[in-house]
mmCIF file of C-alpha atoms in Angstrom:
data_model
loop_
_atom_site.group_PDB
_atom_site.id
_atom_site.type_symbol
_atom_site.label_atom_id
_atom_site.label_comp_id
_atom_site.label_asym_id
_atom_site.label_seq_id
_atom_site.Cartn_x
_atom_site.Cartn_y
_atom_site.Cartn_z
ATOM 1 C CA MET F 8 -102.830 14.142 -84.554
ATOM 2 C CA ALA F 9 -106.540 14.850 -84.402
ATOM 3 C CA GLU F 10 -108.863 12.326 -86.018
ATOM 4 C CA LYS F 11 -110.386 13.608 -89.234
ATOM 5 C CA THR F 12 -114.175 13.532 -89.312
ATOM 6 C CA ILE F 13 -115.921 11.900 -92.243
ATOM 7 C CA ASP F 14 -119.051 13.800 -93.317
ATOM 8 C CA ILE F 15 -121.416 10.887 -93.996
ATOM 9 C CA GLN F 16 -124.258 13.183 -95.007
ATOM 10 C CA LYS F 17 -122.109 14.944 -97.591
ATOM 11 C CA LEU F 18 -121.018 11.642 -99.125
ATOM 12 C CA GLU F 19 -124.600 10.428 -99.271
ATOM 13 C CA ASN F 20 -125.590 13.655 -101.054
ATOM 14 C CA ILE F 21 -122.933 12.989 -103.697
ATOM 15 C CA PHE F 22 -124.222 9.467 -104.224
ATOM 16 C CA ASP F 23 -127.815 10.727 -104.292
ATOM 17 C CA ASN F 24 -126.878 12.934 -107.244
ATOM 18 C CA MET F 25 -125.690 9.849 -109.112
ATOM 19 C CA VAL F 26 -128.958 8.069 -108.317
ATOM 20 C CA ASN F 27 -130.820 11.134 -109.596
ATOM 21 C CA VAL F 28 -128.992 10.796 -112.923
ATOM 22 C CA MET F 29 -130.176 7.189 -113.117
ATOM 23 C CA ASP F 30 -133.698 8.268 -112.226
ATOM 24 C CA LYS F 31 -133.649 10.878 -115.001
ATOM 25 C CA SER F 32 -132.611 8.173 -117.466
ATOM 26 C CA LYS F 33 -135.568 6.114 -116.311
ATOM 27 C CA ASN F 34 -137.864 9.097 -116.845
ATOM 28 C CA ASP F 35 -136.461 9.586 -120.346
ATOM 29 C CA ILE F 36 -137.271 5.965 -121.208
ATOM 30 C CA PHE F 37 -140.737 6.457 -119.721
ATOM 31 C CA THR F 38 -141.211 9.547 -121.917
ATOM 32 C CA ILE F 39 -140.346 7.484 -124.998
ATOM 33 C CA SER F 40 -142.920 4.925 -123.897
ATOM 34 C CA GLU F 41 -145.608 7.597 -123.460
ATOM 35 C CA GLN F 42 -144.814 9.167 -126.825
ATOM 36 C CA SER F 43 -145.135 5.764 -128.469
ATOM 37 C CA ARG F 44 -148.401 5.212 -126.611
ATOM 38 C CA GLN F 45 -149.771 8.536 -127.892
ATOM 39 C CA SER F 46 -148.712 7.633 -131.431
ATOM 40 C CA TYR F 47 -150.510 4.314 -130.987
ATOM 41 C CA HIS F 48 -153.783 6.030 -129.990
ATOM 42 C CA ASP F 49 -153.484 8.496 -132.886
ATOM 43 C CA MET F 50 -152.938 5.658 -135.339
ATOM 44 C CA ARG F 51 -155.931 3.762 -133.932
ATOM 45 C CA LYS F 52 -158.139 6.786 -134.551
ATOM 46 C CA GLU F 53 -156.774 7.193 -138.070
ATOM 47 C CA LEU F 54 -157.301 3.477 -138.717
ATOM 48 C CA GLU F 55 -160.986 3.738 -137.761
ATOM 49 C CA ILE F 56 -161.411 6.675 -140.153
ATOM 50 C CA ILE F 57 -159.626 4.753 -142.927
ATOM 51 C CA LYS F 58 -161.928 1.749 -142.409
ATOM 52 C CA GLU F 59 -165.006 3.979 -142.654
ATOM 53 C CA ASP F 60 -163.638 5.554 -145.826
ATOM 54 C CA ILE F 61 -162.994 2.113 -147.324
ATOM 55 C CA SER F 62 -166.591 1.103 -146.614
ATOM 56 C CA ARG F 63 -167.883 4.310 -148.200
ATOM 57 C CA VAL F 64 -165.659 3.942 -151.283
ATOM 58 C CA ILE F 65 -166.705 0.312 -151.787
ATOM 59 C CA THR F 66 -170.400 1.311 -151.667
ATOM 60 C CA GLU F 67 -169.772 4.107 -154.156
ATOM 61 C CA GLY F 68 -167.771 1.736 -156.332
ATOM 62 C CA ASP F 69 -170.568 -0.830 -156.467
ATOM 63 C CA TYR F 70 -173.017 1.910 -157.493
ATOM 64 C CA LEU F 71 -170.648 3.247 -160.172
ATOM 65 C CA GLU F 72 -170.052 -0.263 -161.488
ATOM 66 C CA ASP F 73 -173.799 -0.800 -161.927
ATOM 67 C CA MET F 74 -174.151 2.579 -163.607
ATOM 68 C CA THR F 75 -171.175 1.810 -165.869
ATOM 69 C CA ARG F 76 -172.726 -1.465 -167.018
ATOM 70 C CA HIS F 77 -175.989 0.331 -167.759
ATOM 71 C CA SER F 78 -174.203 3.088 -169.720
ATOM 72 C CA ARG F 79 -172.262 0.516 -171.740
ATOM 73 C CA ARG F 80 -175.500 -1.192 -172.709
ATOM 74 C CA ARG F 81 -176.921 2.180 -173.693
ATOM 75 C CA LEU F 82 -173.782 3.004 -175.694
ATOM 76 C CA ALA F 83 -173.907 -0.384 -177.429
ATOM 77 C CA ASP F 84 -177.516 0.201 -178.379
ATOM 78 C CA VAL F 85 -176.755 3.679 -179.740
ATOM 79 C CA SER F 86 -173.793 2.351 -181.727
ATOM 80 C CA LYS F 87 -175.858 -0.492 -183.140
ATOM 81 C CA ASN F 88 -178.766 1.768 -184.167
ATOM 82 C CA PHE F 89 -176.721 4.831 -184.925
ATOM 83 C CA LEU F 90 -179.193 6.181 -187.535
ATOM 84 C CA ASN F 91 -182.125 6.076 -185.109
ATOM 85 C CA TYR F 92 -180.544 8.582 -182.711
ATOM 86 C CA SER F 93 -179.739 12.240 -183.069
ATOM 87 C CA GLU F 94 -176.173 13.520 -182.970
ATOM 88 C CA GLU F 95 -176.824 15.009 -179.505
ATOM 89 C CA GLU F 96 -178.085 11.663 -178.141
ATOM 90 C CA VAL F 97 -175.041 9.851 -179.517
ATOM 91 C CA ARG F 98 -172.637 12.414 -178.034
ATOM 92 C CA GLN F 99 -174.402 12.308 -174.678
ATOM 93 C CA ALA F 100 -174.282 8.495 -174.558
ATOM 94 C CA TYR F 101 -170.520 8.554 -175.200
ATOM 95 C CA GLU F 102 -169.889 11.298 -172.601
ATOM 96 C CA VAL F 103 -171.948 9.555 -169.889
ATOM 97 C CA ALA F 104 -170.182 6.243 -170.480
ATOM 98 C CA ASN F 105 -166.756 7.894 -170.457
ATOM 99 C CA ASP F 106 -167.536 9.946 -167.326
ATOM 100 C CA LEU F 107 -168.713 6.879 -165.419
ATOM 101 C CA LEU F 108 -165.630 4.939 -166.529
ATOM 102 C CA VAL F 109 -163.320 7.715 -165.245
ATOM 103 C CA ARG F 110 -165.185 7.976 -161.951
ATOM 104 C CA LEU F 111 -165.040 4.193 -161.482
ATOM 105 C CA SER F 112 -161.282 4.195 -162.196
ATOM 106 C CA ILE F 113 -160.716 6.983 -159.642
ATOM 107 C CA ASN F 114 -162.874 5.098 -157.149
ATOM 108 C CA ARG F 115 -160.837 1.898 -157.555
ATOM 109 C CA MET F 116 -157.573 3.834 -157.183
ATOM 110 C CA GLU F 117 -158.850 5.514 -154.019
ATOM 111 C CA GLU F 118 -159.912 2.146 -152.607
ATOM 112 C CA LYS F 119 -156.469 0.679 -153.332
ATOM 113 C CA GLN F 120 -154.692 3.610 -151.655
ATOM 114 C CA LEU F 121 -156.945 3.353 -148.590
ATOM 115 C CA ARG F 122 -156.290 -0.379 -148.306
ATOM 116 C CA VAL F 123 -152.517 0.182 -148.546
ATOM 117 C CA ARG F 124 -152.716 2.832 -145.816
ATOM 118 C CA ARG F 125 -154.860 0.527 -143.666
ATOM 119 C CA ASP F 126 -152.348 -2.336 -143.952
ATOM 120 C CA GLU F 127 -149.478 0.062 -143.238
ATOM 121 C CA LEU F 128 -151.225 1.358 -140.101
ATOM 122 C CA ASP F 129 -151.869 -2.213 -138.954
ATOM 123 C CA ARG F 130 -148.142 -3.017 -139.204
ATOM 124 C CA ARG F 131 -147.065 0.210 -137.498
ATOM 125 C CA ILE F 132 -149.537 -0.364 -134.662
ATOM 126 C CA VAL F 133 -148.106 -3.841 -134.085
ATOM 127 C CA ALA F 134 -144.559 -2.389 -134.052
ATOM 128 C CA LEU F 135 -145.572 0.397 -131.652
ATOM 129 C CA LEU F 136 -147.192 -2.082 -129.280
ATOM 130 C CA GLU F 137 -143.947 -4.033 -129.154
ATOM 131 C CA THR F 138 -141.964 -0.807 -128.632
ATOM 132 C CA ILE F 139 -144.264 0.209 -125.757
ATOM 133 C CA GLU F 140 -143.917 -3.223 -124.173
ATOM 134 C CA ARG F 141 -140.118 -3.172 -124.438
ATOM 135 C CA ALA F 142 -139.880 0.407 -123.146
ATOM 136 C CA ASP F 143 -142.060 -0.439 -120.136
ATOM 137 C CA HIS F 144 -139.872 -3.459 -119.468
ATOM 138 C CA LEU F 145 -136.741 -1.289 -119.631
ATOM 139 C CA VAL F 146 -138.260 1.138 -117.118
ATOM 140 C CA ASN F 147 -138.754 -1.775 -114.733
ATOM 141 C CA GLN F 148 -135.187 -2.945 -115.311
ATOM 142 C CA VAL F 149 -133.701 0.515 -114.666
ATOM 143 C CA THR F 150 -135.837 0.784 -111.534
ATOM 144 C CA THR F 151 -134.213 -2.450 -110.368
ATOM 145 C CA VAL F 152 -130.764 -0.945 -111.052
ATOM 146 C CA ILE F 153 -131.645 2.135 -108.977
ATOM 147 C CA THR F 154 -132.799 -0.140 -106.151
ATOM 148 C CA TYR F 155 -129.433 -1.911 -106.226
ATOM 149 C CA LEU F 156 -127.614 1.420 -106.126
ATOM 150 C CA THR F 157 -129.585 2.854 -103.218
ATOM 151 C CA SER F 158 -129.154 -0.403 -101.322
ATOM 152 C CA ASP F 159 -125.370 -0.249 -101.839
ATOM 153 C CA LEU F 160 -125.251 3.358 -100.645
ATOM 154 C CA LYS F 161 -126.889 2.435 -97.336
ATOM 155 C CA LYS F 162 -124.307 -0.292 -96.807
ATOM 156 C CA VAL F 163 -121.452 2.119 -97.540
ATOM 157 C CA GLY F 164 -122.824 4.608 -95.022
ATOM 158 C CA GLU F 165 -123.044 1.949 -92.306
ATOM 159 C CA ALA F 166 -119.515 0.685 -93.045
ATOM 160 C CA LEU F 167 -118.046 4.197 -92.832
ATOM 161 C CA GLU F 168 -119.906 4.877 -89.592
ATOM 162 C CA THR F 169 -118.395 1.816 -87.887
ATOM 163 C CA ALA F 170 -114.868 2.091 -89.332
ATOM 164 C CA ARG F 171 -113.786 5.747 -89.146
ATOM 165 C CA GLN F 172 -110.207 4.808 -88.231
ATOM 166 C CA LYS F 173 -109.833 3.171 -91.667
ATOM 167 C CA GLN F 174 -110.485 6.400 -93.490
ATOM 168 C CA GLU F 175 -108.007 5.925 -96.307
ATOM 169 C CA PHE F 176 -109.285 2.465 -97.144
ATOM 170 C CA ALA F 177 -112.898 3.652 -96.927
ATOM 171 C CA ILE F 178 -112.225 6.504 -99.334
ATOM 172 C CA GLN F 179 -110.806 4.029 -101.829
ATOM 173 C CA ILE F 180 -114.004 1.992 -101.561
ATOM 174 C CA ILE F 181 -116.077 5.114 -102.144
ATOM 175 C CA GLN F 182 -113.952 6.059 -105.117
ATOM 176 C CA ALA F 183 -114.273 2.599 -106.622
ATOM 177 C CA GLN F 184 -118.050 2.626 -106.195
ATOM 178 C CA GLU F 185 -118.324 6.120 -107.611
ATOM 179 C CA ASP F 186 -116.292 4.991 -110.639
ATOM 180 C CA GLU F 187 -118.628 2.022 -111.060
ATOM 181 C CA ARG F 188 -121.593 4.362 -111.062
ATOM 182 C CA LYS F 189 -119.941 6.552 -113.666
ATOM 183 C CA ARG F 190 -119.399 3.496 -115.826
ATOM 184 C CA LEU F 191 -123.010 2.420 -115.285
ATOM 185 C CA SER F 192 -124.261 5.855 -116.317
ATOM 186 C CA ARG F 193 -122.065 5.707 -119.439
ATOM 187 C CA ASP F 194 -123.255 2.202 -120.278
ATOM 188 C CA ILE F 195 -126.911 3.229 -120.092
ATOM 189 C CA HIS F 196 -126.264 6.406 -122.088
ATOM 190 C CA ASP F 197 -124.305 4.557 -124.800
ATOM 191 C CA GLY F 198 -126.521 1.472 -124.773
ATOM 192 C CA PRO F 199 -130.284 1.409 -123.971
ATOM 193 C CA ALA F 200 -130.790 5.197 -124.089
ATOM 194 C CA GLN F 201 -129.198 5.482 -127.556
ATOM 195 C CA MET F 202 -131.038 2.412 -128.798
ATOM 196 C CA LEU F 203 -134.411 3.706 -127.613
ATOM 197 C CA ALA F 204 -133.757 7.063 -129.263
ATOM 198 C CA ASN F 205 -133.082 5.177 -132.493
ATOM 199 C CA VAL F 206 -136.362 3.287 -132.027
ATOM 200 C CA LEU F 207 -138.245 6.546 -132.582
ATOM 201 C CA LEU F 208 -136.241 7.317 -135.711
ATOM 202 C CA ARG F 209 -136.714 3.804 -137.053
ATOM 203 C CA SER F 210 -140.506 4.073 -136.569
ATOM 204 C CA GLY F 211 -140.550 6.989 -139.005
ATOM 205 C CA LEU F 212 -138.231 5.217 -141.435
ATOM 206 C CA ILE F 213 -140.609 2.253 -141.682
ATOM 207 C CA GLU F 214 -143.352 4.473 -143.091
ATOM 208 C CA LYS F 215 -140.949 6.230 -145.442
ATOM 209 C CA SER F 216 -139.449 2.951 -146.648
ATOM 210 C CA PHE F 217 -142.895 1.520 -147.372
ATOM 211 C CA VAL F 218 -143.921 4.529 -149.442
ATOM 212 C CA GLU F 219 -140.631 4.897 -151.321
ATOM 213 C CA LYS F 220 -139.319 1.334 -151.572
ATOM 214 C CA GLY F 221 -142.280 -0.964 -150.959
ATOM 215 C CA PRO F 222 -143.379 -3.446 -148.287
ATOM 216 C CA GLN F 223 -140.225 -5.587 -148.402
ATOM 217 C CA ALA F 224 -138.001 -2.655 -147.423
ATOM 218 C CA ALA F 225 -140.454 -1.702 -144.667
ATOM 219 C CA LEU F 226 -140.379 -5.258 -143.307
ATOM 220 C CA SER F 227 -136.581 -5.130 -143.303
ATOM 221 C CA GLU F 228 -136.663 -1.861 -141.324
ATOM 222 C CA LEU F 229 -139.165 -3.417 -138.895
ATOM 223 C CA SER F 230 -136.890 -6.411 -138.396
ATOM 224 C CA GLN F 231 -134.000 -4.080 -137.568
ATOM 225 C CA LEU F 232 -136.249 -2.195 -135.136
ATOM 226 C CA LYS F 233 -137.085 -5.425 -133.303
ATOM 227 C CA GLU F 234 -133.407 -6.355 -133.154
ATOM 228 C CA MET F 235 -132.577 -2.912 -131.764
ATOM 229 C CA VAL F 236 -135.132 -3.242 -128.934
ATOM 230 C CA ARG F 237 -133.889 -6.784 -128.240
ATOM 231 C CA ASN F 238 -130.312 -5.461 -127.961
ATOM 232 C CA ALA F 239 -131.452 -2.718 -125.575
ATOM 233 C CA LEU F 240 -133.024 -5.326 -123.313
ATOM 234 C CA HIS F 241 -129.870 -7.434 -123.490
ATOM 235 C CA GLU F 242 -127.769 -4.386 -122.527
ATOM 236 C CA VAL F 243 -129.920 -3.628 -119.478
ATOM 237 C CA ARG F 244 -129.651 -7.235 -118.306
ATOM 238 C CA ARG F 245 -125.895 -7.089 -118.774
ATOM 239 C CA ILE F 246 -125.693 -3.854 -116.777
ATOM 240 C CA ILE F 247 -127.610 -5.398 -113.887
ATOM 241 C CA TYR F 248 -125.352 -8.462 -113.931
ATOM 242 C CA ASP F 249 -122.244 -6.288 -114.114
ATOM 243 C CA LEU F 250 -123.130 -4.347 -110.967
ATOM 244 C CA ARG F 251 -121.435 -6.958 -108.829
ATOM 245 C CA PRO F 252 -120.047 -10.422 -109.665
ATOM 246 C CA MET F 253 -121.018 -12.106 -106.384
ATOM 247 C CA ALA F 254 -118.772 -15.106 -107.060
ATOM 248 C CA LEU F 255 -115.712 -12.914 -106.351
ATOM 249 C CA ASP F 256 -116.349 -12.870 -102.622
ATOM 250 C CA ASP F 257 -116.886 -16.616 -102.373
ATOM 251 C CA LEU F 258 -114.643 -18.158 -105.036
ATOM 252 C CA GLY F 259 -111.973 -15.583 -105.865
ATOM 253 C CA LEU F 260 -110.708 -13.964 -109.042
ATOM 254 C CA ILE F 261 -109.812 -16.926 -111.304
ATOM 255 C CA PRO F 262 -113.008 -19.002 -110.767
ATOM 256 C CA THR F 263 -115.085 -15.845 -111.288
ATOM 257 C CA LEU F 264 -113.269 -15.082 -114.535
ATOM 258 C CA ARG F 265 -113.866 -18.643 -115.724
ATOM 259 C CA LYS F 266 -117.562 -18.282 -114.907
ATOM 260 C CA TYR F 267 -117.739 -14.945 -116.717
ATOM 261 C CA VAL F 268 -116.015 -16.395 -119.798
ATOM 262 C CA SER F 269 -118.574 -19.226 -119.889
ATOM 263 C CA THR F 270 -121.413 -16.706 -119.597
ATOM 264 C CA VAL F 271 -120.087 -14.644 -122.499
ATOM 265 C CA MET F 272 -119.812 -17.701 -124.730
ATOM 266 C CA GLU F 273 -123.334 -18.705 -123.741
ATOM 267 C CA TYR F 274 -124.825 -15.315 -124.632
ATOM 268 C CA ASP F 275 -122.695 -14.685 -127.747
ATOM 269 C CA LYS F 276 -123.008 -17.797 -129.855
ATOM 270 C CA GLY F 277 -120.056 -18.371 -132.150
ATOM 271 C CA VAL F 278 -117.588 -16.631 -129.820
ATOM 272 C CA THR F 279 -114.848 -18.802 -128.302
ATOM 273 C CA ILE F 280 -112.774 -17.533 -125.377
ATOM 274 C CA HIS F 281 -109.583 -19.439 -124.586
ATOM 275 C CA PHE F 282 -108.723 -18.938 -120.903
ATOM 276 C CA MET F 283 -105.367 -19.853 -119.345
ATOM 277 C CA ASN F 284 -104.104 -19.381 -115.799
ATOM 278 C CA ASN F 285 -100.415 -19.921 -115.018
ATOM 279 C CA GLY F 286 -99.111 -19.877 -111.470
ATOM 280 C CA GLN F 287 -100.570 -20.073 -107.989
ATOM 281 C CA GLU F 288 -103.651 -17.930 -107.459
ATOM 282 C CA ARG F 289 -103.718 -15.660 -104.413
ATOM 283 C CA ARG F 290 -106.593 -13.731 -102.825
ATOM 284 C CA PHE F 291 -106.629 -9.929 -102.635
ATOM 285 C CA ASP F 292 -108.776 -7.400 -100.852
ATOM 286 C CA SER F 293 -112.248 -7.333 -102.386
ATOM 287 C CA ASN F 294 -111.893 -3.916 -104.054
ATOM 288 C CA ILE F 295 -108.673 -4.993 -105.793
ATOM 289 C CA GLU F 296 -110.179 -8.232 -107.093
ATOM 290 C CA VAL F 297 -113.171 -6.288 -108.426
ATOM 291 C CA ALA F 298 -110.889 -3.815 -110.213
ATOM 292 C CA ILE F 299 -108.873 -6.618 -111.882
ATOM 293 C CA PHE F 300 -112.056 -8.441 -112.841
ATOM 294 C CA ARG F 301 -113.446 -5.265 -114.439
ATOM 295 C CA LEU F 302 -110.273 -4.784 -116.491
ATOM 296 C CA VAL F 303 -110.552 -8.257 -118.007
ATOM 297 C CA GLN F 304 -114.319 -7.923 -118.415
ATOM 298 C CA GLU F 305 -114.055 -4.616 -120.279
ATOM 299 C CA SER F 306 -111.325 -5.986 -122.559
ATOM 300 C CA ILE F 307 -113.384 -9.064 -123.475
ATOM 301 C CA SER F 308 -116.480 -6.945 -123.984
ATOM 302 C CA ASN F 309 -114.615 -4.602 -126.338
ATOM 303 C CA ALA F 310 -113.231 -7.545 -128.307
ATOM 304 C CA VAL F 311 -116.655 -9.122 -128.793
ATOM 305 C CA LYS F 312 -118.867 -6.065 -129.093
ATOM 306 C CA HIS F 313 -116.669 -3.566 -130.921
ATOM 307 C CA GLY F 314 -114.027 -5.795 -132.490
ATOM 308 C CA ASN F 315 -116.508 -8.422 -133.772
ATOM 309 C CA SER F 316 -114.021 -11.074 -132.643
ATOM 310 C CA ARG F 317 -114.886 -14.748 -132.882
ATOM 311 C CA ASP F 318 -111.843 -15.917 -130.867
ATOM 312 C CA VAL F 319 -110.446 -14.255 -127.738
ATOM 313 C CA TRP F 320 -107.430 -15.435 -125.746
ATOM 314 C CA VAL F 321 -107.151 -14.533 -122.052
ATOM 315 C CA LYS F 322 -103.967 -15.399 -120.166
ATOM 316 C CA VAL F 323 -103.334 -14.706 -116.473
ATOM 317 C CA GLU F 324 -99.761 -15.169 -115.243
ATOM 318 C CA TRP F 325 -98.800 -15.039 -111.555
ATOM 319 C CA LEU F 326 -95.174 -14.064 -110.921
ATOM 320 C CA ARG F 327 -93.434 -13.394 -107.614
ATOM 321 C CA ASP F 328 -94.297 -9.702 -107.410
ATOM 322 C CA THR F 329 -96.344 -9.068 -110.589
ATOM 323 C CA MET F 330 -99.522 -10.302 -112.204
ATOM 324 C CA ASN F 331 -99.537 -10.184 -116.019
ATOM 325 C CA ILE F 332 -102.834 -10.316 -117.883
ATOM 326 C CA VAL F 333 -103.069 -10.529 -121.676
ATOM 327 C CA VAL F 334 -106.355 -10.258 -123.616
ATOM 328 C CA LYS F 335 -105.887 -10.876 -127.343
ATOM 329 C CA ASP F 336 -108.489 -11.115 -130.107
ATOM 330 C CA ASN F 337 -108.683 -11.707 -133.845
ATOM 331 C CA GLY F 338 -111.230 -8.931 -134.481
ATOM 332 C CA LYS F 339 -111.220 -5.983 -136.839
ATOM 333 C CA GLY F 340 -108.898 -3.880 -134.658
ATOM 334 C CA PHE F 341 -108.698 -0.100 -134.836
ATOM 335 C CA ASP F 342 -106.337 2.742 -135.667
ATOM 336 C CA GLN F 343 -104.845 3.866 -132.354
ATOM 337 C CA ASN F 344 -103.968 7.251 -133.837
ATOM 338 C CA GLU F 345 -107.653 7.885 -134.436
ATOM 339 C CA THR F 346 -108.880 6.698 -131.040
ATOM 340 C CA LYS F 347 -111.184 9.275 -129.515
ATOM 341 C CA GLU F 348 -109.852 10.955 -126.412
ATOM 342 C CA LYS F 349 -113.180 10.518 -124.648
ATOM 343 C CA SER F 350 -113.591 6.809 -125.258
ATOM 344 C CA PHE F 351 -115.314 5.851 -122.031
ATOM 345 C CA GLY F 352 -114.196 2.205 -122.092
ATOM 346 C CA ILE F 353 -110.481 3.009 -122.362
ATOM 347 C CA ILE F 354 -110.776 5.868 -119.853
ATOM 348 C CA GLY F 355 -112.383 3.499 -117.352
ATOM 349 C CA MET F 356 -109.635 0.909 -117.780
ATOM 350 C CA ARG F 357 -106.907 3.518 -117.359
ATOM 351 C CA GLU F 358 -108.564 4.799 -114.198
ATOM 352 C CA ARG F 359 -108.697 1.300 -112.712
ATOM 353 C CA ILE F 360 -105.119 0.373 -113.580
ATOM 354 C CA GLU F 361 -103.925 3.645 -112.028
ATOM 355 C CA LEU F 362 -105.752 2.818 -108.795
ATOM 356 C CA LEU F 363 -103.909 -0.509 -108.796
ATOM 357 C CA ARG F 364 -100.595 1.314 -109.467
ATOM 358 C CA GLY F 365 -100.187 -0.865 -112.537
ATOM 359 C CA GLU F 366 -99.573 -0.426 -116.246
ATOM 360 C CA MET F 367 -101.718 -0.940 -119.336
ATOM 361 C CA LYS F 368 -100.622 -1.238 -122.946
ATOM 362 C CA ILE F 369 -102.898 -1.512 -125.993
ATOM 363 C CA MET F 370 -101.636 -2.767 -129.364
ATOM 364 C CA SER F 371 -104.011 -2.761 -132.315
ATOM 365 C CA THR F 372 -104.073 -2.294 -136.077
ATOM 366 C CA ILE F 373 -106.978 -2.405 -138.486
ATOM 367 C CA ASP F 374 -107.922 -5.952 -139.587
ATOM 368 C CA SER F 375 -105.201 -7.451 -137.357
ATOM 369 C CA GLY F 376 -106.962 -7.698 -134.001
ATOM 370 C CA THR F 377 -106.163 -6.117 -130.650
ATOM 371 C CA THR F 378 -103.928 -7.083 -127.728
ATOM 372 C CA VAL F 379 -104.296 -5.533 -124.266
ATOM 373 C CA LEU F 380 -101.580 -6.086 -121.639
ATOM 374 C CA PHE F 381 -102.004 -5.348 -117.924
ATOM 375 C CA ARG F 382 -99.212 -5.464 -115.340
ATOM 376 C CA VAL F 383 -100.444 -5.350 -111.750
ATOM 377 C CA PRO F 384 -97.939 -5.179 -108.850
ATOM 378 C CA LEU F 385 -98.523 -7.802 -106.135
ATOM 379 C CA GLU F 386 -98.079 -6.094 -102.776
ATOM 380 C CA LYS F 387 -98.124 -8.298 -99.684
ATOM 381 C CA SER F 388 -100.204 -5.746 -97.811
ATOM 382 C CA ASN F 389 -103.083 -6.363 -100.249
ATOM 383 C CA PHE F 390 -103.129 -10.169 -99.842
ATOM 384 C CA VAL F 391 -105.797 -11.941 -97.826
ATOM 385 C CA GLU F 392 -104.538 -14.855 -95.795
#
């Protein structure tokens, strides 16, 4: 049987397309940053004009106030010596005093409106500066992710070049890495990209809230905007960490899971994860350990992030020819009949469990939490001595 040739260049082209998707996401974030920067410059120009208008209105107001005082004295004199003035002089004195009073009132109202607009611009400029800073930071973070990806691709190419006779195993590695990149693309699309898009919407809502509901509502919107940017940064950091749990290679599956559980509890204050391991741990091939780790990781992430769970129970049970994993939470649960077909998290878990030739079962009801059960067959050929 002739040896099948692996087209390294073709595989690298496929992976390059995935990197290009990441690069486009980075460019989209950069575009948001530039749009915010342009808005910042426009607001600075408007603020300078507002300040000049305030100065002009104050000068006019001081003049009108002096004129109003003078007209009041004139009106008081006319009223006091009413008989000494003609009807036309009396009428004129009243009209001048009234006209100056109206003009002064309009002037004070204009000054108040200009000051409100100035303060509003000051707050929006501060918020935009923070948005620009966060967006620039996200661009740097995504650039780091792309660097990790391109570095991994080079390693895959070298491994395939030196191990052609292990074609089937190599293809599984490629498939696993391609799946990881799909998940990474989904995570960025559903996380930082969506959050940054909402940042633009929130910026407009702050102005609208201030005008319609007052400064307290605007401050509340601004607080939510800051929290949104903070969450986007947290998501990018999580994505970078999730690229590869290095402890798997050195320590194995169970110690890495324990470390991950501790990390989750450290980042999500108030969340308690109860971890149990029954039976004798065994080591698998690296790609299998990564797949199992991802299954547990995704389940815990769903429980904390989407289920709002405060307690999560993780149990790993080693039997003679099967590994059972149960992830249970006390969160808000969901209606399985209404689960979207294109839920990326569940699709990813099903893809991984199929690669492991295992089974997955999800049990959940609203307000009663969620339980996820994995059964993974333990084949001797996959063990590492």
